[in-house]
Coordinates of C-alpha atoms in Angstrom, one line a residue:
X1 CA 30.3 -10.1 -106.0
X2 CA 28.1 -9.4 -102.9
X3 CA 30.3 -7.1 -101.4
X4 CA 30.7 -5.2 -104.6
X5 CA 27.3 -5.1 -105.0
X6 CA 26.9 -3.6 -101.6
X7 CA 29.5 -0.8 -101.7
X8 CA 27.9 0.5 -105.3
X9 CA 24.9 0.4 -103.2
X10 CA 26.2 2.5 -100.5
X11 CA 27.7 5.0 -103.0
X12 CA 24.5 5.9 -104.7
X13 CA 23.1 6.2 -101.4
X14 CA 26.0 8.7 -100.3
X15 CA 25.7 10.1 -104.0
X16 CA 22.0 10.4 -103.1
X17 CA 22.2 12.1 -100.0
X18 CA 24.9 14.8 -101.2
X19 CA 21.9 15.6 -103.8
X20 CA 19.6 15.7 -101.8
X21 CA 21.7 17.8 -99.6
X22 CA 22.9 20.1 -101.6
X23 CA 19.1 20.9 -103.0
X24 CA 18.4 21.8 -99.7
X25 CA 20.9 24.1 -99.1
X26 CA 20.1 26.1 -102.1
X27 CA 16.2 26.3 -101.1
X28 CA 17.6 27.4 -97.6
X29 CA 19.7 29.6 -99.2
X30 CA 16.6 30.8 -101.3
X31 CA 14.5 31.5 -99.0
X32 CA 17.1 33.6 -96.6
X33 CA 17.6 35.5 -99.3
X34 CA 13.8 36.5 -99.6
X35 CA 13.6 37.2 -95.8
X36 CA 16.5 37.2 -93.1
X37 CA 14.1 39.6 -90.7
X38 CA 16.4 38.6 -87.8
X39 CA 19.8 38.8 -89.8
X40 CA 18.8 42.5 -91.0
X41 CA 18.2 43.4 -87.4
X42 CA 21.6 42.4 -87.1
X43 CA 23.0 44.0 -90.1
X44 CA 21.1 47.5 -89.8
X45 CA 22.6 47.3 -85.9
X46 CA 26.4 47.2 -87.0
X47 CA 25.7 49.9 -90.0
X48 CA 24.1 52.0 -87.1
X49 CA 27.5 51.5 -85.0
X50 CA 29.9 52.1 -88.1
X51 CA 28.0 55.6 -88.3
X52 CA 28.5 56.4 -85.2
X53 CA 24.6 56.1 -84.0
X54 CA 23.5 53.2 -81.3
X55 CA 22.5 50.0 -82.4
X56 CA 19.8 50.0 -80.4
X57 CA 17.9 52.5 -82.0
X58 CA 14.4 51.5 -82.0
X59 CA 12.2 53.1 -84.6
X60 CA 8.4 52.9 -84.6
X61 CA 8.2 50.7 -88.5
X62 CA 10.7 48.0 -86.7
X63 CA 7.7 46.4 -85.3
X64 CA 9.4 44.3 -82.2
X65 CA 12.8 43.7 -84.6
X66 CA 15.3 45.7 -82.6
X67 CA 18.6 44.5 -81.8
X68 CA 18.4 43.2 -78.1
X69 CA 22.3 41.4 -77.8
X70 CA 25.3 43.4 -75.7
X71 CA 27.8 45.5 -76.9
X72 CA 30.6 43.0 -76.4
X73 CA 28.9 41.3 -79.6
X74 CA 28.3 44.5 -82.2
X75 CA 32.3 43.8 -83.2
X76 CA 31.7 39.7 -83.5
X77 CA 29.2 41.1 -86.2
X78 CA 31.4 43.8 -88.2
X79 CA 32.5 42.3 -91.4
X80 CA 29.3 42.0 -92.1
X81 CA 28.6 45.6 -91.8
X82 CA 31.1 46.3 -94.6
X83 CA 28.7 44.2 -96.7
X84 CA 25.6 45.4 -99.0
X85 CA 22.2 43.5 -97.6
X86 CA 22.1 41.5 -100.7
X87 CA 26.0 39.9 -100.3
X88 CA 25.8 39.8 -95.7
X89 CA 22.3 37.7 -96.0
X90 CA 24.1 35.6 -98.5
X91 CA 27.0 35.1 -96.7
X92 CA 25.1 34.6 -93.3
X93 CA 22.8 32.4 -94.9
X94 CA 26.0 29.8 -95.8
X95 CA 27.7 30.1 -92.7
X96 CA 24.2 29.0 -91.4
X97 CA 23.9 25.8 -93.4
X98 CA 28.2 25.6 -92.9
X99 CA 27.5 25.2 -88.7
X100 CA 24.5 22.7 -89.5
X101 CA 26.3 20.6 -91.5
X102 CA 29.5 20.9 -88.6
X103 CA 27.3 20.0 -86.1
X104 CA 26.5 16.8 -87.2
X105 CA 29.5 15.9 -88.3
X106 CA 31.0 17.3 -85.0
X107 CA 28.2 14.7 -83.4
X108 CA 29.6 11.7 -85.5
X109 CA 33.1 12.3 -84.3
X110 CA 31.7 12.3 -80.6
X111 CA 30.8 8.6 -81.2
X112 CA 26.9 9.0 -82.5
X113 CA 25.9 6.7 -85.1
X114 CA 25.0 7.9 -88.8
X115 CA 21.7 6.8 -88.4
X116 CA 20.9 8.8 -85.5
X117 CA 22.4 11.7 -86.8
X118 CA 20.8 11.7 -90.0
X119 CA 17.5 10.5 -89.1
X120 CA 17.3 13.6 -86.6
X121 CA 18.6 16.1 -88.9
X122 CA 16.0 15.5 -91.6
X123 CA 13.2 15.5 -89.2
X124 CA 14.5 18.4 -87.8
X125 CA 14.0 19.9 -91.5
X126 CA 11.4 22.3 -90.8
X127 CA 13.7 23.7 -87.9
X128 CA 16.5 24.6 -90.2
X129 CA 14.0 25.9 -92.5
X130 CA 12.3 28.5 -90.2
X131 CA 16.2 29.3 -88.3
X132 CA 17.7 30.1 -91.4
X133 CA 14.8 32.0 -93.5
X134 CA 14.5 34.4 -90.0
X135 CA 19.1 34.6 -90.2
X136 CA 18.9 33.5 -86.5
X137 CA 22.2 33.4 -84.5
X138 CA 21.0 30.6 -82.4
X139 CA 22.7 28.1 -84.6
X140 CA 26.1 29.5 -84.0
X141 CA 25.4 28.6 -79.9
X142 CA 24.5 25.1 -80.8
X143 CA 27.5 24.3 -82.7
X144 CA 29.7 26.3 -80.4
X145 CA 28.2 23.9 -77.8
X146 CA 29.6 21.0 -79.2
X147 CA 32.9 22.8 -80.2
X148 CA 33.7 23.4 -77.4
X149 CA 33.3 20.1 -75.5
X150 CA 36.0 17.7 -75.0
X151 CA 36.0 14.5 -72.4
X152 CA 38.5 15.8 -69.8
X153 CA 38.8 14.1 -66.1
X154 CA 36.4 12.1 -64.3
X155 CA 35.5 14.7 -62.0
X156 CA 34.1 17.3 -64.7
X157 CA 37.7 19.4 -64.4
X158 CA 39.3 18.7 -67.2
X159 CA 39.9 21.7 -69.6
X160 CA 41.8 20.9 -72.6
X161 CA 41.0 24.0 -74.6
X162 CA 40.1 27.0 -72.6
X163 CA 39.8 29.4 -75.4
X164 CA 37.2 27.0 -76.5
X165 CA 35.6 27.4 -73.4
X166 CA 35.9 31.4 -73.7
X167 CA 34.3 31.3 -77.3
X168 CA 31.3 29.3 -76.1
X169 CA 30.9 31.7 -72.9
X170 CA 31.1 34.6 -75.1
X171 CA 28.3 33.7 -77.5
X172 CA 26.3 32.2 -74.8
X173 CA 26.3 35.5 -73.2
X174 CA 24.6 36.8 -76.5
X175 CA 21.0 35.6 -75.3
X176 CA 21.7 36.2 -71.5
X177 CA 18.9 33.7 -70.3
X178 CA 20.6 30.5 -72.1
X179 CA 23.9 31.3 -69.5
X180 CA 21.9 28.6 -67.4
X181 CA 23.0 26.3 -69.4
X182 CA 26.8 26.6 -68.9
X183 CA 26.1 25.9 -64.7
X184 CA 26.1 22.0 -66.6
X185 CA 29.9 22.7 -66.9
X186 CA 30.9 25.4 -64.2
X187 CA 33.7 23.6 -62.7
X188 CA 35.5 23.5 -66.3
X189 CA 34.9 27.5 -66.6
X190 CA 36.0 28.5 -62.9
X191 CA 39.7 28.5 -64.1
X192 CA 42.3 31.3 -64.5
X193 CA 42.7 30.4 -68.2
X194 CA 39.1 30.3 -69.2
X195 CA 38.5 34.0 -67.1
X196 CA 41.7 35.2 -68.6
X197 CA 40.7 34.9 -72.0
X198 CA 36.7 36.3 -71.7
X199 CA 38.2 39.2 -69.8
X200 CA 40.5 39.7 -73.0
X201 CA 37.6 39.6 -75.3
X202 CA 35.7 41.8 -73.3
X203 CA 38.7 44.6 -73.3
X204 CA 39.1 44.6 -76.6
X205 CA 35.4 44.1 -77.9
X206 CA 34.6 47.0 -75.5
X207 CA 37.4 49.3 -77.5
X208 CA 37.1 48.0 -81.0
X209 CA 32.8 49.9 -79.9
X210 CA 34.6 53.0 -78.6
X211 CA 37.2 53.4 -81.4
X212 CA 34.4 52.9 -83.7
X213 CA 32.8 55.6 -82.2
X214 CA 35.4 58.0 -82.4
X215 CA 36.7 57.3 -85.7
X216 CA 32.7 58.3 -86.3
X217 CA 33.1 61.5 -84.5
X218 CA 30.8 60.4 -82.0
X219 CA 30.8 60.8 -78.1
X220 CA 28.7 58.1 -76.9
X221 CA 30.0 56.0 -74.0
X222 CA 29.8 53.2 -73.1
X223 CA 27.4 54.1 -69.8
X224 CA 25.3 55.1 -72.2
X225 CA 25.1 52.1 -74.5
X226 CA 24.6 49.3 -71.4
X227 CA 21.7 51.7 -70.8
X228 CA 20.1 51.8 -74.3
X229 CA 21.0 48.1 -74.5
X230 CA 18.7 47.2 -71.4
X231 CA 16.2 49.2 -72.8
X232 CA 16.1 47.9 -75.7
X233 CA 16.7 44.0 -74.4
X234 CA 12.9 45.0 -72.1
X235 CA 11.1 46.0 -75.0
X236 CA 10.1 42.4 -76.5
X237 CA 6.6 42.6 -74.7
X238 CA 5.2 45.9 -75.5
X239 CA 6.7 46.1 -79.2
X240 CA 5.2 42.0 -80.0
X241 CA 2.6 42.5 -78.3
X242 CA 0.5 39.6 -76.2
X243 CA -0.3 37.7 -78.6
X244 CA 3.2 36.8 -79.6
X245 CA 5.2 37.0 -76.5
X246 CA 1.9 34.8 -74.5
X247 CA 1.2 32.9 -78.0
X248 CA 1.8 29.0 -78.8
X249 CA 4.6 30.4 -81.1
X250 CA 6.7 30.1 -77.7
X251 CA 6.9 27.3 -76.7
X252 CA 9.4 27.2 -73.9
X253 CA 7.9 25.7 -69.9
X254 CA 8.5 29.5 -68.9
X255 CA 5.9 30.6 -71.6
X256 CA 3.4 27.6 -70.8
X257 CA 3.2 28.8 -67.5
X258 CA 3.0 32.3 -67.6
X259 CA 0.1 31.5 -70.6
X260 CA -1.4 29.6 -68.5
X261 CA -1.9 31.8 -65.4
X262 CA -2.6 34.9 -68.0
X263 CA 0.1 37.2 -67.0
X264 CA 0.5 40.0 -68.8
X265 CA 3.5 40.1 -71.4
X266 CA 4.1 43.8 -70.4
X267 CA 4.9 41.8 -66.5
X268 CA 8.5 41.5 -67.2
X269 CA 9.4 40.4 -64.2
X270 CA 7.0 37.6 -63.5
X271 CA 8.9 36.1 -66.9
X272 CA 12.7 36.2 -64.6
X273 CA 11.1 34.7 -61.7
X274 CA 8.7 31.9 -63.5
X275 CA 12.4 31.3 -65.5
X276 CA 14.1 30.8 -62.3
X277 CA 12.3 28.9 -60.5
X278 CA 12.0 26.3 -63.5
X279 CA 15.6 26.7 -64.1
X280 CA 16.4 25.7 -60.8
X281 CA 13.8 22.6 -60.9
X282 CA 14.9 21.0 -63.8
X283 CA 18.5 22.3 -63.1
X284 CA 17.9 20.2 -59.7
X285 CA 16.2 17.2 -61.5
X286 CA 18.7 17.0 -64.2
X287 CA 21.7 17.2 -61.9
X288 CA 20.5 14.5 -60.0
X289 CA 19.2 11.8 -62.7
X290 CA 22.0 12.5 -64.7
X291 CA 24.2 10.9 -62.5
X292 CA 26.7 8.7 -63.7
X293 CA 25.8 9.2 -67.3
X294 CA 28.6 10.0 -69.8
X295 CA 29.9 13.9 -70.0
X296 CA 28.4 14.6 -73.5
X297 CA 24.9 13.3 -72.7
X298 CA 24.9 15.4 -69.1
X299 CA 26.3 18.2 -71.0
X300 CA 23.5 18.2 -74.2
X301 CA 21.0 18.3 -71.5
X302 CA 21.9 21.2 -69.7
X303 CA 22.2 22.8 -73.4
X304 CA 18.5 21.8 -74.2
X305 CA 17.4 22.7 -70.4
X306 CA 18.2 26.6 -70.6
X307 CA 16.2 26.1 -74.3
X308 CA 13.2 24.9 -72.6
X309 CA 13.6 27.5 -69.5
X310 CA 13.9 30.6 -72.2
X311 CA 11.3 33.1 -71.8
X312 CA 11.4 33.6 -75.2
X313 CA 11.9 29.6 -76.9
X314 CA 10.7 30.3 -80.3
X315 CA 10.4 27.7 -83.2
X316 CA 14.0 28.4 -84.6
X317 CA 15.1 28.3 -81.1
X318 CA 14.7 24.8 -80.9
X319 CA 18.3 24.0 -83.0
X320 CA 19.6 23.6 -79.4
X321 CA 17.7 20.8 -79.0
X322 CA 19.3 19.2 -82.1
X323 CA 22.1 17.4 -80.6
X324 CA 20.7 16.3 -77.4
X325 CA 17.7 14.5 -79.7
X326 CA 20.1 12.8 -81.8
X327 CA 21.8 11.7 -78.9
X328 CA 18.5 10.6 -77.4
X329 CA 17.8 8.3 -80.4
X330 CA 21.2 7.1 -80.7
X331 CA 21.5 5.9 -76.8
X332 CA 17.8 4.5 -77.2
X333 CA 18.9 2.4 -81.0
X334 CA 22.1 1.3 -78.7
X335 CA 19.7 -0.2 -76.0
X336 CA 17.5 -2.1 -78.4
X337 CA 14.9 -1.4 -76.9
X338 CA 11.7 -0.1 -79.3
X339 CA 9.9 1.9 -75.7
X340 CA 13.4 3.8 -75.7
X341 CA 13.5 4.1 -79.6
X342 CA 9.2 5.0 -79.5
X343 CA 10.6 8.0 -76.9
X344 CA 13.2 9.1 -78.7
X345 CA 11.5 9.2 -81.9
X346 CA 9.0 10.9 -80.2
X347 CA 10.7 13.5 -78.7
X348 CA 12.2 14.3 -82.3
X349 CA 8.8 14.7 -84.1
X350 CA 7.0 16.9 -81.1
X351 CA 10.1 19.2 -82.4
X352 CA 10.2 19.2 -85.8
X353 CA 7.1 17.4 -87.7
X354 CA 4.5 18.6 -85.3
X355 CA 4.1 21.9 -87.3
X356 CA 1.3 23.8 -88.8
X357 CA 2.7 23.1 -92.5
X358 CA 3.0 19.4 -91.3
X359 CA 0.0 18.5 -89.4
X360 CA -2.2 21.6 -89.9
X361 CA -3.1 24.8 -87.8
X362 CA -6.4 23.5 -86.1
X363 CA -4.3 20.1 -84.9
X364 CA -1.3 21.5 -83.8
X365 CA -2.0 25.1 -82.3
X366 CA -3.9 23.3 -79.1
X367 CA -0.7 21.3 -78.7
X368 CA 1.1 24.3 -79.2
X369 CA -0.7 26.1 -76.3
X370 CA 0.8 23.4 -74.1
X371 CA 4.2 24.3 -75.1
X372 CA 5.0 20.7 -77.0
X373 CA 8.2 21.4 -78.3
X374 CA 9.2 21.7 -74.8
X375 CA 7.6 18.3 -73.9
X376 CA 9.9 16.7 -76.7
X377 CA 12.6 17.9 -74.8
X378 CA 11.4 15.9 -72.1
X379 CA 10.8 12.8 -74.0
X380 CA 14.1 12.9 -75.5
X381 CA 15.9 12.8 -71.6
X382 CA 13.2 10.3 -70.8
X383 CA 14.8 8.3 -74.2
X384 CA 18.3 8.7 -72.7
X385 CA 17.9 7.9 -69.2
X386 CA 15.9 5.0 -69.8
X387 CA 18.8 3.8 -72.3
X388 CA 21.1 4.1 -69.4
X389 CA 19.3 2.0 -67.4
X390 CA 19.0 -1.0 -70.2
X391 CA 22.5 -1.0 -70.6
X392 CA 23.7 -1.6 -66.9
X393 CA 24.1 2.1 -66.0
X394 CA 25.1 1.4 -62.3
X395 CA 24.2 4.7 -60.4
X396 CA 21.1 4.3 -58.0
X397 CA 19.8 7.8 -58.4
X398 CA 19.8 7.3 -62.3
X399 CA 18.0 3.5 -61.8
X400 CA 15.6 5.8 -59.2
X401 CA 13.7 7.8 -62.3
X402 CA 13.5 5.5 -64.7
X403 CA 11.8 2.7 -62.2
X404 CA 9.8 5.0 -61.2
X405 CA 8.2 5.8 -65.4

């Protein structure tokens, strides 16, 4: 009787949650339907290309919205160039909510508990929310992230899918600052099969562009198009303006900084060095703490490292942090421990509840100034390396940091 009791329990609670769910889908849905500023960038780019004009065209009434990825990813984006603007943000908009709901599912099947998984995935609410009204492409990375990983040989060589590995490169390569991350598995993309296959992709993205082009009855080249491309990657700072680009509504370390010592957004190149010179030091830190902890956890921090490195680590930005906080919170429930759980927990809410429409502007903009997403980053490794240590993790260097916090 007990047990029956329990499993009708456990179905209205699954019931429940599909509801619940499936609500939220069609108010995500809703609201990409209203906006999708990013998406349209996207859109109007590809319809630019089919016409035979650049896609980086940059027009005075686009205010900052131009599209800023490489060439080898205007054909990744064609069918939906075939589309009106009412069906493509539609369409995007479900694939969105499609890769969310992979990932954590994708998560579960890499040994995380439901509970962590579903606890961070409501919290991270708001993050969905502002990812998929703006038709960001950020959440195809994080789930290509996890897509791509498999547990292969001891020594970090072990390459079970290399196309895998060739997909996740490929998209990577689509923000060019978040390629730090992939240094977290360079030994398992330094092989003939992994190069082999980006090189293919890059042939024939590069003439799927030029046969467009001619088809169009236009001569542009592809000299031509790296060149617009660069131009119009540079001009965040002077079309956003210093408010945005120096504003609490980036809130990577690299911003902090730079907001911090006043620099100039137009400075460009004080951004690249202020991001590599973080990028090495937590790239350095990382490498060594992480030491002896399991593949997937060393792996989800070098994803939400090159997040917190980004020059440019917007709010919808923060999905990459998404699995690496659910592991957090999953290592720190399997310790038992309520400091590891406090940090984890932690870590999740400086993400996704400390918000203006959560907390309010005049709390959370000082925090923001501080770049506090960032810091939840931080708290979230602190969660899984102290975990490591309460359950016997027997590497020194790893036992190092946390008897040191």
């Amino acid at each position: 009787m007990e047990k029956r009791s329990r499993k009708t329990i456990e179905r209205f609670g699954w019931g429940a949650l599909a509801l619940i769910s499936l609500l939220l889908a069609v108010r995500l849905v809703y609201f990409a339907f209203q906006v999708s500023q990013d998406f349209e960038v996207y859109w109007r780019a590809v319809r630019y290309w089919l016409a035979g004009e650049s896609p980086y065209t940059i027009r005075p009434e686009d205010l900052g919205f131009v599209f800023k990825y490489p060439p080898w990813m205007i054909p990744v984006l064609l069918p939906f160039g075939w589309m009106s603007w009412s069906v493509a943000k539609i369409v995007w908009a479900l694939i969105e909510i499609l890769l969310i709901g992979y990932s954590a599912r994708r998560l579960l099947r890499l040994g995380l508990s439901r509970k962590s998984v579903l606890w961070t995935t409501f919290l991270f609410w708001w993050i969905w929310l502002a990812h998929v009204t703006a038709g960001q492409i950020t959440v195809a990375l994080m789930a290509a992230a996890l897509w791509a990983f498999e547990p292969g040989t001891p020594n970090g060589k072990g390459a079970k899918n290399p196309f895998r590995l060739s997909v996740l490169v490929v998209l990577f390569s689509s923000k060019i600052f978040s390629l730090i991350s992939l240094l977290g598995i360079y030994r398992r993309l330094i092989q003939a099969r992994v190069i082999a296959f980006g090189l293919i992709f890059l042939l024939l993205s590069h003439l799927v562009v030029l046969g467009v082009y001619r088809l169009a009855g236009s001569d542009i080249g592809l000299v031509g198009l790296y060149q617009q491309w660069m131009a119009a990657a540079a001009s965040g700072a002077a079309e956003l303006g210093e408010e945005v680009i120096r504003g609490g509504g980036n809130h990577g370390f690299t911003a902090g900084v730079l907001r911090n010592l006043q620099v100039d957004a137009r400075s460009t190149k004080i951004d690249y060095l202020v991001f590599a010179v973080l990028g090495l030091i937590f790239g350095f830190l990382w490498t060594r703490f992480s030491r002896g902890l399991p593949e997937l956890d060393r792996w989800l921090g070098w994803v939400a490292l090159g997040l917190i490195v980004h020059p440019l680590a917007w709010h919808h930005s923060f999905v990459l942090a998404f699995p690496f906080c659910a592991l957090s919170l999953h290592r720190s429930l399997e310790s038992r421990s309520r400091r590891n759980v406090a940090l984890s927990v932690l870590g999740i809410c400086c993400i996704g509840i400390l918000i203006p429409q959560v907390i309010g502007k005049e709390w959370v903009r000082p925090l923001e100034r501080v770049s506090v997403k960032s810091w939840g980053v931080f708290f979230s490794a602190l969660g899984v390396l102290l975990s490591a240590r309460q359950v016997g993790n027997p590497d020194p260097v790893a036992r190092s940091i946390t008897r040191s916090i």
